[in-house]
Coordinates of C-alpha atoms and ligand atoms in Angstrom, one line a residue:
X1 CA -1.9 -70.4 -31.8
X2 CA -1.6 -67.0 -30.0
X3 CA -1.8 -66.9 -26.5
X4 CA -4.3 -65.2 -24.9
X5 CA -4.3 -62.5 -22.6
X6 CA -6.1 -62.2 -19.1
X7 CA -6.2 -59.8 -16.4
X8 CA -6.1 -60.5 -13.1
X9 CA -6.3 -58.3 -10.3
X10 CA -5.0 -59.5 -6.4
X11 CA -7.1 -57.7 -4.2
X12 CA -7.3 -58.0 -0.3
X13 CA -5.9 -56.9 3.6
X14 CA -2.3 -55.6 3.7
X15 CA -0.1 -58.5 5.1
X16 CA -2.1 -61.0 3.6
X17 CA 0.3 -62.6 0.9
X18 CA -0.9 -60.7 -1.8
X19 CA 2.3 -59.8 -3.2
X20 CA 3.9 -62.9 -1.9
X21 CA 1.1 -65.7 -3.9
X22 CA 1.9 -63.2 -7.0
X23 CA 5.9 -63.5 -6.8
X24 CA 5.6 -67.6 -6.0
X25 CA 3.3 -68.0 -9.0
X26 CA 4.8 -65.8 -11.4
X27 CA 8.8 -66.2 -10.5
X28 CA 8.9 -69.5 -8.1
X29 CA 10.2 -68.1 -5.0
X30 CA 9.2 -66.9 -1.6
X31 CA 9.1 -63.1 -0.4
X32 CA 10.0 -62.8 3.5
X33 CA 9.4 -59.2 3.1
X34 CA 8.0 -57.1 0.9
X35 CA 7.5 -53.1 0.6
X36 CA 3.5 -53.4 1.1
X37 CA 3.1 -50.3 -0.5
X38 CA 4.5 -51.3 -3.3
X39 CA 1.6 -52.0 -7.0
X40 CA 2.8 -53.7 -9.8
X41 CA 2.2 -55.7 -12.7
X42 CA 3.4 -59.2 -13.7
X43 CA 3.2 -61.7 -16.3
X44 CA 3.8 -64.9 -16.6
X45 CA 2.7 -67.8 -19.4
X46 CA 0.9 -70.6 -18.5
X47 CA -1.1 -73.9 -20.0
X48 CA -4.2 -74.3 -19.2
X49 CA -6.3 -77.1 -20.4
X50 CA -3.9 -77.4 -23.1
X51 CA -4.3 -74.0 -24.3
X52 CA -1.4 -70.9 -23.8
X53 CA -2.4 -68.2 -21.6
X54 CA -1.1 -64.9 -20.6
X55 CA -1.7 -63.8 -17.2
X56 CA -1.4 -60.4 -16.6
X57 CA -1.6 -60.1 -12.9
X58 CA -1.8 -56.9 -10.6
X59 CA -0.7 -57.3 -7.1
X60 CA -2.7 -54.4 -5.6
X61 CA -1.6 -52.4 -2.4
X62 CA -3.8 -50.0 -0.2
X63 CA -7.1 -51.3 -0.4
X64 CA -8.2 -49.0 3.0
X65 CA -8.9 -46.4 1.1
X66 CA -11.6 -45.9 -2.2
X67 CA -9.2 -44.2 -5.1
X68 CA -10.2 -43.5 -8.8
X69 CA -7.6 -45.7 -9.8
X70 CA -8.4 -49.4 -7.9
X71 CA -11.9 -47.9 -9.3
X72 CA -10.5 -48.0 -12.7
X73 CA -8.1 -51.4 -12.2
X74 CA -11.2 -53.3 -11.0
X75 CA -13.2 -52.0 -14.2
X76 CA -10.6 -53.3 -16.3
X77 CA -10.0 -56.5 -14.3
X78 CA -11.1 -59.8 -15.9
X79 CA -10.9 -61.9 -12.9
X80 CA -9.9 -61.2 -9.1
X81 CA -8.2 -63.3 -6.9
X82 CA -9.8 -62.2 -3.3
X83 CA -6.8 -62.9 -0.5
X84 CA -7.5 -63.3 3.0
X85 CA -5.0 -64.8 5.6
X86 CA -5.8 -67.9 7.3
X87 CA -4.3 -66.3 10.4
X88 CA -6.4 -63.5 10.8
X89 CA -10.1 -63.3 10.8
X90 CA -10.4 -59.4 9.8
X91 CA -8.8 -59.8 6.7
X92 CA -11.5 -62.4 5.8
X93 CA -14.4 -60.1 6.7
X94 CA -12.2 -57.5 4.6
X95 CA -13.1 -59.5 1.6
X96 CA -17.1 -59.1 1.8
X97 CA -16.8 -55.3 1.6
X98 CA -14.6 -55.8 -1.3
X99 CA -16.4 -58.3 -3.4
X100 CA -18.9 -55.9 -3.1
X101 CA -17.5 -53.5 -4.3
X102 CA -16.3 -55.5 -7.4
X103 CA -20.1 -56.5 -8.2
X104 CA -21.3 -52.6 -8.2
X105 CA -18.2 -51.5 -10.0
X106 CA -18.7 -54.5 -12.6
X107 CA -22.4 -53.9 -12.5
X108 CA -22.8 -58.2 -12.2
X109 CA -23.2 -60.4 -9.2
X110 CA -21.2 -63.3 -11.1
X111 CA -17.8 -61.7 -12.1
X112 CA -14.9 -64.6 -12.1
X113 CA -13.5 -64.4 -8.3
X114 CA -11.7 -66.7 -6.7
X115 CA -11.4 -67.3 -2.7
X116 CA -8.1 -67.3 -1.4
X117 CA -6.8 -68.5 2.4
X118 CA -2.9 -67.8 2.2
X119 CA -0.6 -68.7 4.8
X120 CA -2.0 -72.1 5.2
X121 CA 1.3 -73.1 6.6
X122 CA 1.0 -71.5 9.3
X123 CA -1.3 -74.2 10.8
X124 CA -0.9 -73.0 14.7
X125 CA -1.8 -69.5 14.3
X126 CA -4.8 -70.4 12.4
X127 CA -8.3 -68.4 13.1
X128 CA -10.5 -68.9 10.5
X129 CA -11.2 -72.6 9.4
X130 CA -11.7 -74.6 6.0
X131 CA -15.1 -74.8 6.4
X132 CA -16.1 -71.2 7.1
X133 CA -14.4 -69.8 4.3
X134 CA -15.9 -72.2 2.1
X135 CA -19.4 -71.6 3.2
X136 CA -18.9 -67.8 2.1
X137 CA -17.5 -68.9 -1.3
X138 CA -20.6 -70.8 -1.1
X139 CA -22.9 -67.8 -0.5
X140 CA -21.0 -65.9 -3.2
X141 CA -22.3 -68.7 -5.3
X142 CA -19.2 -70.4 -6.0
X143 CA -16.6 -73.3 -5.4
X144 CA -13.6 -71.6 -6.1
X145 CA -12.0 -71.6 -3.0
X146 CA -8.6 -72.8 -2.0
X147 CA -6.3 -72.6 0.9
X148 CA -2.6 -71.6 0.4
X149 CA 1.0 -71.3 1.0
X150 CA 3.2 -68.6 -0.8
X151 CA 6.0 -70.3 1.5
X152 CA 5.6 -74.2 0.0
X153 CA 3.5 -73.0 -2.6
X154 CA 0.8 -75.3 -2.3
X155 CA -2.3 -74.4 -4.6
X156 CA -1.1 -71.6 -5.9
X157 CA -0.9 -72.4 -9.5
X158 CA -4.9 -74.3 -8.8
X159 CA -5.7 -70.3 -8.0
X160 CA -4.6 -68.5 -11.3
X161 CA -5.6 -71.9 -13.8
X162 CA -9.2 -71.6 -11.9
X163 CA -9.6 -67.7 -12.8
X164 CA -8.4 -68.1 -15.8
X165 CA -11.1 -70.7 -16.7
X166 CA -14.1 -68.8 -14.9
X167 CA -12.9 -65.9 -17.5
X168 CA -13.0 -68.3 -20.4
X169 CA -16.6 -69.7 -19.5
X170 CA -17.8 -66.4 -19.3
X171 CA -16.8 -65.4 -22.4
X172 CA -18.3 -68.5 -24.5
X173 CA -21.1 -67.8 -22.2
X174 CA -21.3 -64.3 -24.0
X175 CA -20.4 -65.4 -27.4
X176 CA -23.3 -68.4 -27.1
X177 CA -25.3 -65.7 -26.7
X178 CA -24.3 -63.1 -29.0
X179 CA -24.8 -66.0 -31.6
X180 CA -27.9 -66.6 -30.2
X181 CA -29.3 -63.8 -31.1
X182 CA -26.8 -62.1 -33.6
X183 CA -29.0 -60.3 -36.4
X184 CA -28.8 -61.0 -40.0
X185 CA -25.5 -59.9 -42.2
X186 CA -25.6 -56.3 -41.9
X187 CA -25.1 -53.8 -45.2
X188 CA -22.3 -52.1 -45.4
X189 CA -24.0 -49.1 -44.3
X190 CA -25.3 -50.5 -41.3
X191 CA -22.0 -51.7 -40.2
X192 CA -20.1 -48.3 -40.2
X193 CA -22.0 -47.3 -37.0
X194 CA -20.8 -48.9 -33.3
X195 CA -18.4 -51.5 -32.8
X196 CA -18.0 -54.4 -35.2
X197 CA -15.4 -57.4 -35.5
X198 CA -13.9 -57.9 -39.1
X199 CA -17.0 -60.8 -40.0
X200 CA -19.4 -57.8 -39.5
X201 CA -21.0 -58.5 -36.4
X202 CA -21.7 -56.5 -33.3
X203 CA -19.7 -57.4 -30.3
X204 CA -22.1 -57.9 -27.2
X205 CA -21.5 -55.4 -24.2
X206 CA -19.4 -58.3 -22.5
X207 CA -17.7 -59.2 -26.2
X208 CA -17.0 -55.0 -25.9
X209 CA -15.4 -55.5 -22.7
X210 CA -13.6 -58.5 -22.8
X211 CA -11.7 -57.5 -26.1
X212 CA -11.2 -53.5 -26.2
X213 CA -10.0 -53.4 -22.0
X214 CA -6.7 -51.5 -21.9
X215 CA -5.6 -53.1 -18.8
X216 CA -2.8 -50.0 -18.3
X217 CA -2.5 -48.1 -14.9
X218 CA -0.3 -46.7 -17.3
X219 CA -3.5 -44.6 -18.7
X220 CA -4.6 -42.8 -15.8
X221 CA -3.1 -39.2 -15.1
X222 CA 0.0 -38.9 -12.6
X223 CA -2.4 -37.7 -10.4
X224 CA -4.0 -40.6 -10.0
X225 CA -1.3 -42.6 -9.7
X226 CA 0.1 -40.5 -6.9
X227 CA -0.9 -42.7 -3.9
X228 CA 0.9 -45.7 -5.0
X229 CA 4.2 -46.4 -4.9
X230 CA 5.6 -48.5 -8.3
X231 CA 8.4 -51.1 -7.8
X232 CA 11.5 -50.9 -9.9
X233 CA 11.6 -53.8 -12.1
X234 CA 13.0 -55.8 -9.4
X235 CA 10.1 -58.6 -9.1
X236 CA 8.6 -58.2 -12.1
X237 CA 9.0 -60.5 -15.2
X238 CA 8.4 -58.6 -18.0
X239 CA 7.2 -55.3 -16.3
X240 CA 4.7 -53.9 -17.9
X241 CA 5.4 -49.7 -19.5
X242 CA 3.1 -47.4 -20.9
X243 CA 5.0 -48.2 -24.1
X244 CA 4.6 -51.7 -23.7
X245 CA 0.7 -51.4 -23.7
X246 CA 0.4 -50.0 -26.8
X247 CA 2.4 -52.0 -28.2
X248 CA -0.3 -54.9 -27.5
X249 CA -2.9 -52.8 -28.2
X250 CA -1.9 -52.3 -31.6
X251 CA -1.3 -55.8 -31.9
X252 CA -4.9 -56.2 -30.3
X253 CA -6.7 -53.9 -32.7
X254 CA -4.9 -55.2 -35.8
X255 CA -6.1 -58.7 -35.3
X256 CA -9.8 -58.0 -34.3
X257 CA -10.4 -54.8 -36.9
X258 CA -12.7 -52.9 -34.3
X259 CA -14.3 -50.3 -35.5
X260 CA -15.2 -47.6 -33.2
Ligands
LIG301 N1 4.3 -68.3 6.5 C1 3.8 -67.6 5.5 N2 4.1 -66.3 5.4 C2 3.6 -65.6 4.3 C3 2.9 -66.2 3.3 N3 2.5 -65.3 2.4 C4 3.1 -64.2 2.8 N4 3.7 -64.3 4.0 C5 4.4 -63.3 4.7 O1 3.5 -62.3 5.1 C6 4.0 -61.0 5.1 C7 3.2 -60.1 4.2 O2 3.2 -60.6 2.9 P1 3.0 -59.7 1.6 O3 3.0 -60.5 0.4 O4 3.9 -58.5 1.6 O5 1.5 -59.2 1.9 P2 0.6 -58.1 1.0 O6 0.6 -56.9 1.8 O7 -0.8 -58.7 1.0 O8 1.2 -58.0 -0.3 C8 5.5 -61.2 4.5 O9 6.4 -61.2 5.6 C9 5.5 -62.6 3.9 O10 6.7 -63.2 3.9 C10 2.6 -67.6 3.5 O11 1.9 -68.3 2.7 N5 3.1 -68.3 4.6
LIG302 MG1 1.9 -56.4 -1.3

């Protein structure tokens, strides 16, 4: 069977590990330094629950300030992976402003987000505890929360097989409910307006979403991508081009028959 895709965006304080969880997980080693200005996508195949997955992952840089395009990346975004550092209590606090702001920009209080503590190694220089980041995953209404090491790489492949399942509960979630309450086969006629899969239903709002995302920071306008510096291909298996995107877009389309 075709593997799926997901997208994941790795959002939190600069320093925190982002792009250091991103490079363990996707190409098994550990960054002592990396450019922290530096965005970029990765992929990287995984299992999970028996079934073949895609993550698409971007490791996000420069949360300080609001731009149009981590408006647009968070939009697209399936899942988020919220990094704090277990050494240092700001970047934890960090992470309420910016869960918020995935809720508004999502328009939904229960988007798939997982809690993440990096730098758990570092035991001694530890300010925030177990227990207190847990009680806001708590408050966020959820359990997905886990402490880890980009260094030993404890828990990091736990993080990316949990958002990947909080994405694919949602969805059934959506599709239970588009069955629910899908009408009765349309005419022909009826079908040529809005968007439709090939068995001549309507795809739900979230059905809309979850299948006809483009994921690409390739689509915004140079502009846009002015603030942010892009890594060479250095880190990233399988970087992901402009060209590369349509590619699986096409691909995308072909298989689903949207009409739009
Ligand atoms: N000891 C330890 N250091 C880490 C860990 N994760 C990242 N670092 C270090 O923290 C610094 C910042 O990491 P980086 O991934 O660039 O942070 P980002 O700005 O959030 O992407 C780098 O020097 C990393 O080597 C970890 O789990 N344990
Ligand atoms: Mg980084």
């Amino acid at each position: 069977m075709a593997s799926r895709e997901y997208n994941i965006v790795v959002l939190g304080a600069g320093g925190v590990g982002k792009s250091a969880v991103t490079v363990q997980f996707v190409q098994g080693i550990f960054l002592n330094s990396y450019d922290p200005t530096i965005e970029d996508s990765y992929r990287r195949q995984m299992d999970v629950d028996g079934r073949s997955c895609t993550l698409e992952i971007l490791d996000t840089a420069g949360v300080e300030q609001f731009t149009a395009m981590r408006e647009l990346y968070i939009k697209n975004g399936q899942g988020f992976l919220l990094v704090y550092s277990v050494t240092d209590r700001s970047s934890l606090q960090e992470l309420i402003k910016l869960r918020e702001q995935v809720c508004r920009i999502k328009d939904n209080q229960h988007v798939p987000i997982v809690l993440v503590g990096n730098k758990a190694d570092l035991g001694h220089a530890r300010t925030v505890s177990f227990q207190e980041a847990k009680n806001l995953a708590h408050n966020w209404g959820t359990s997905s929360f886990y402490e880890t090491s980009a260094r030993t790489a404890a828990h990091i492949d736990d993080v990316f097989a949990d958002i990947v399942r909080q994405i694919q509960k949602r969805e059934s979630a959506a599709a239970a409910t588009t069955e629910a309450t899908a009408p009765e086969p349309m005419t022909p006629s009826s079908s040529s307006s809005g968007s439709s899969t090939s068995h001549g239903r309507n795809l739900s709002a979230s059905e809309k979403q979850a299948h006809g995302r483009n994921f690409s920071i390739g689509a915004l306008s140079t502009s846009d991508r002015r603030s942010t510096k892009r890594s060479s291909d250095r880190h990233s298996e399988l970087p992901v081009s402009k060209g590369g995107f349509e590619k699986k877009k096409k691909k995308k389309s072909a298989g689903l028959c949207v009409i739009l």
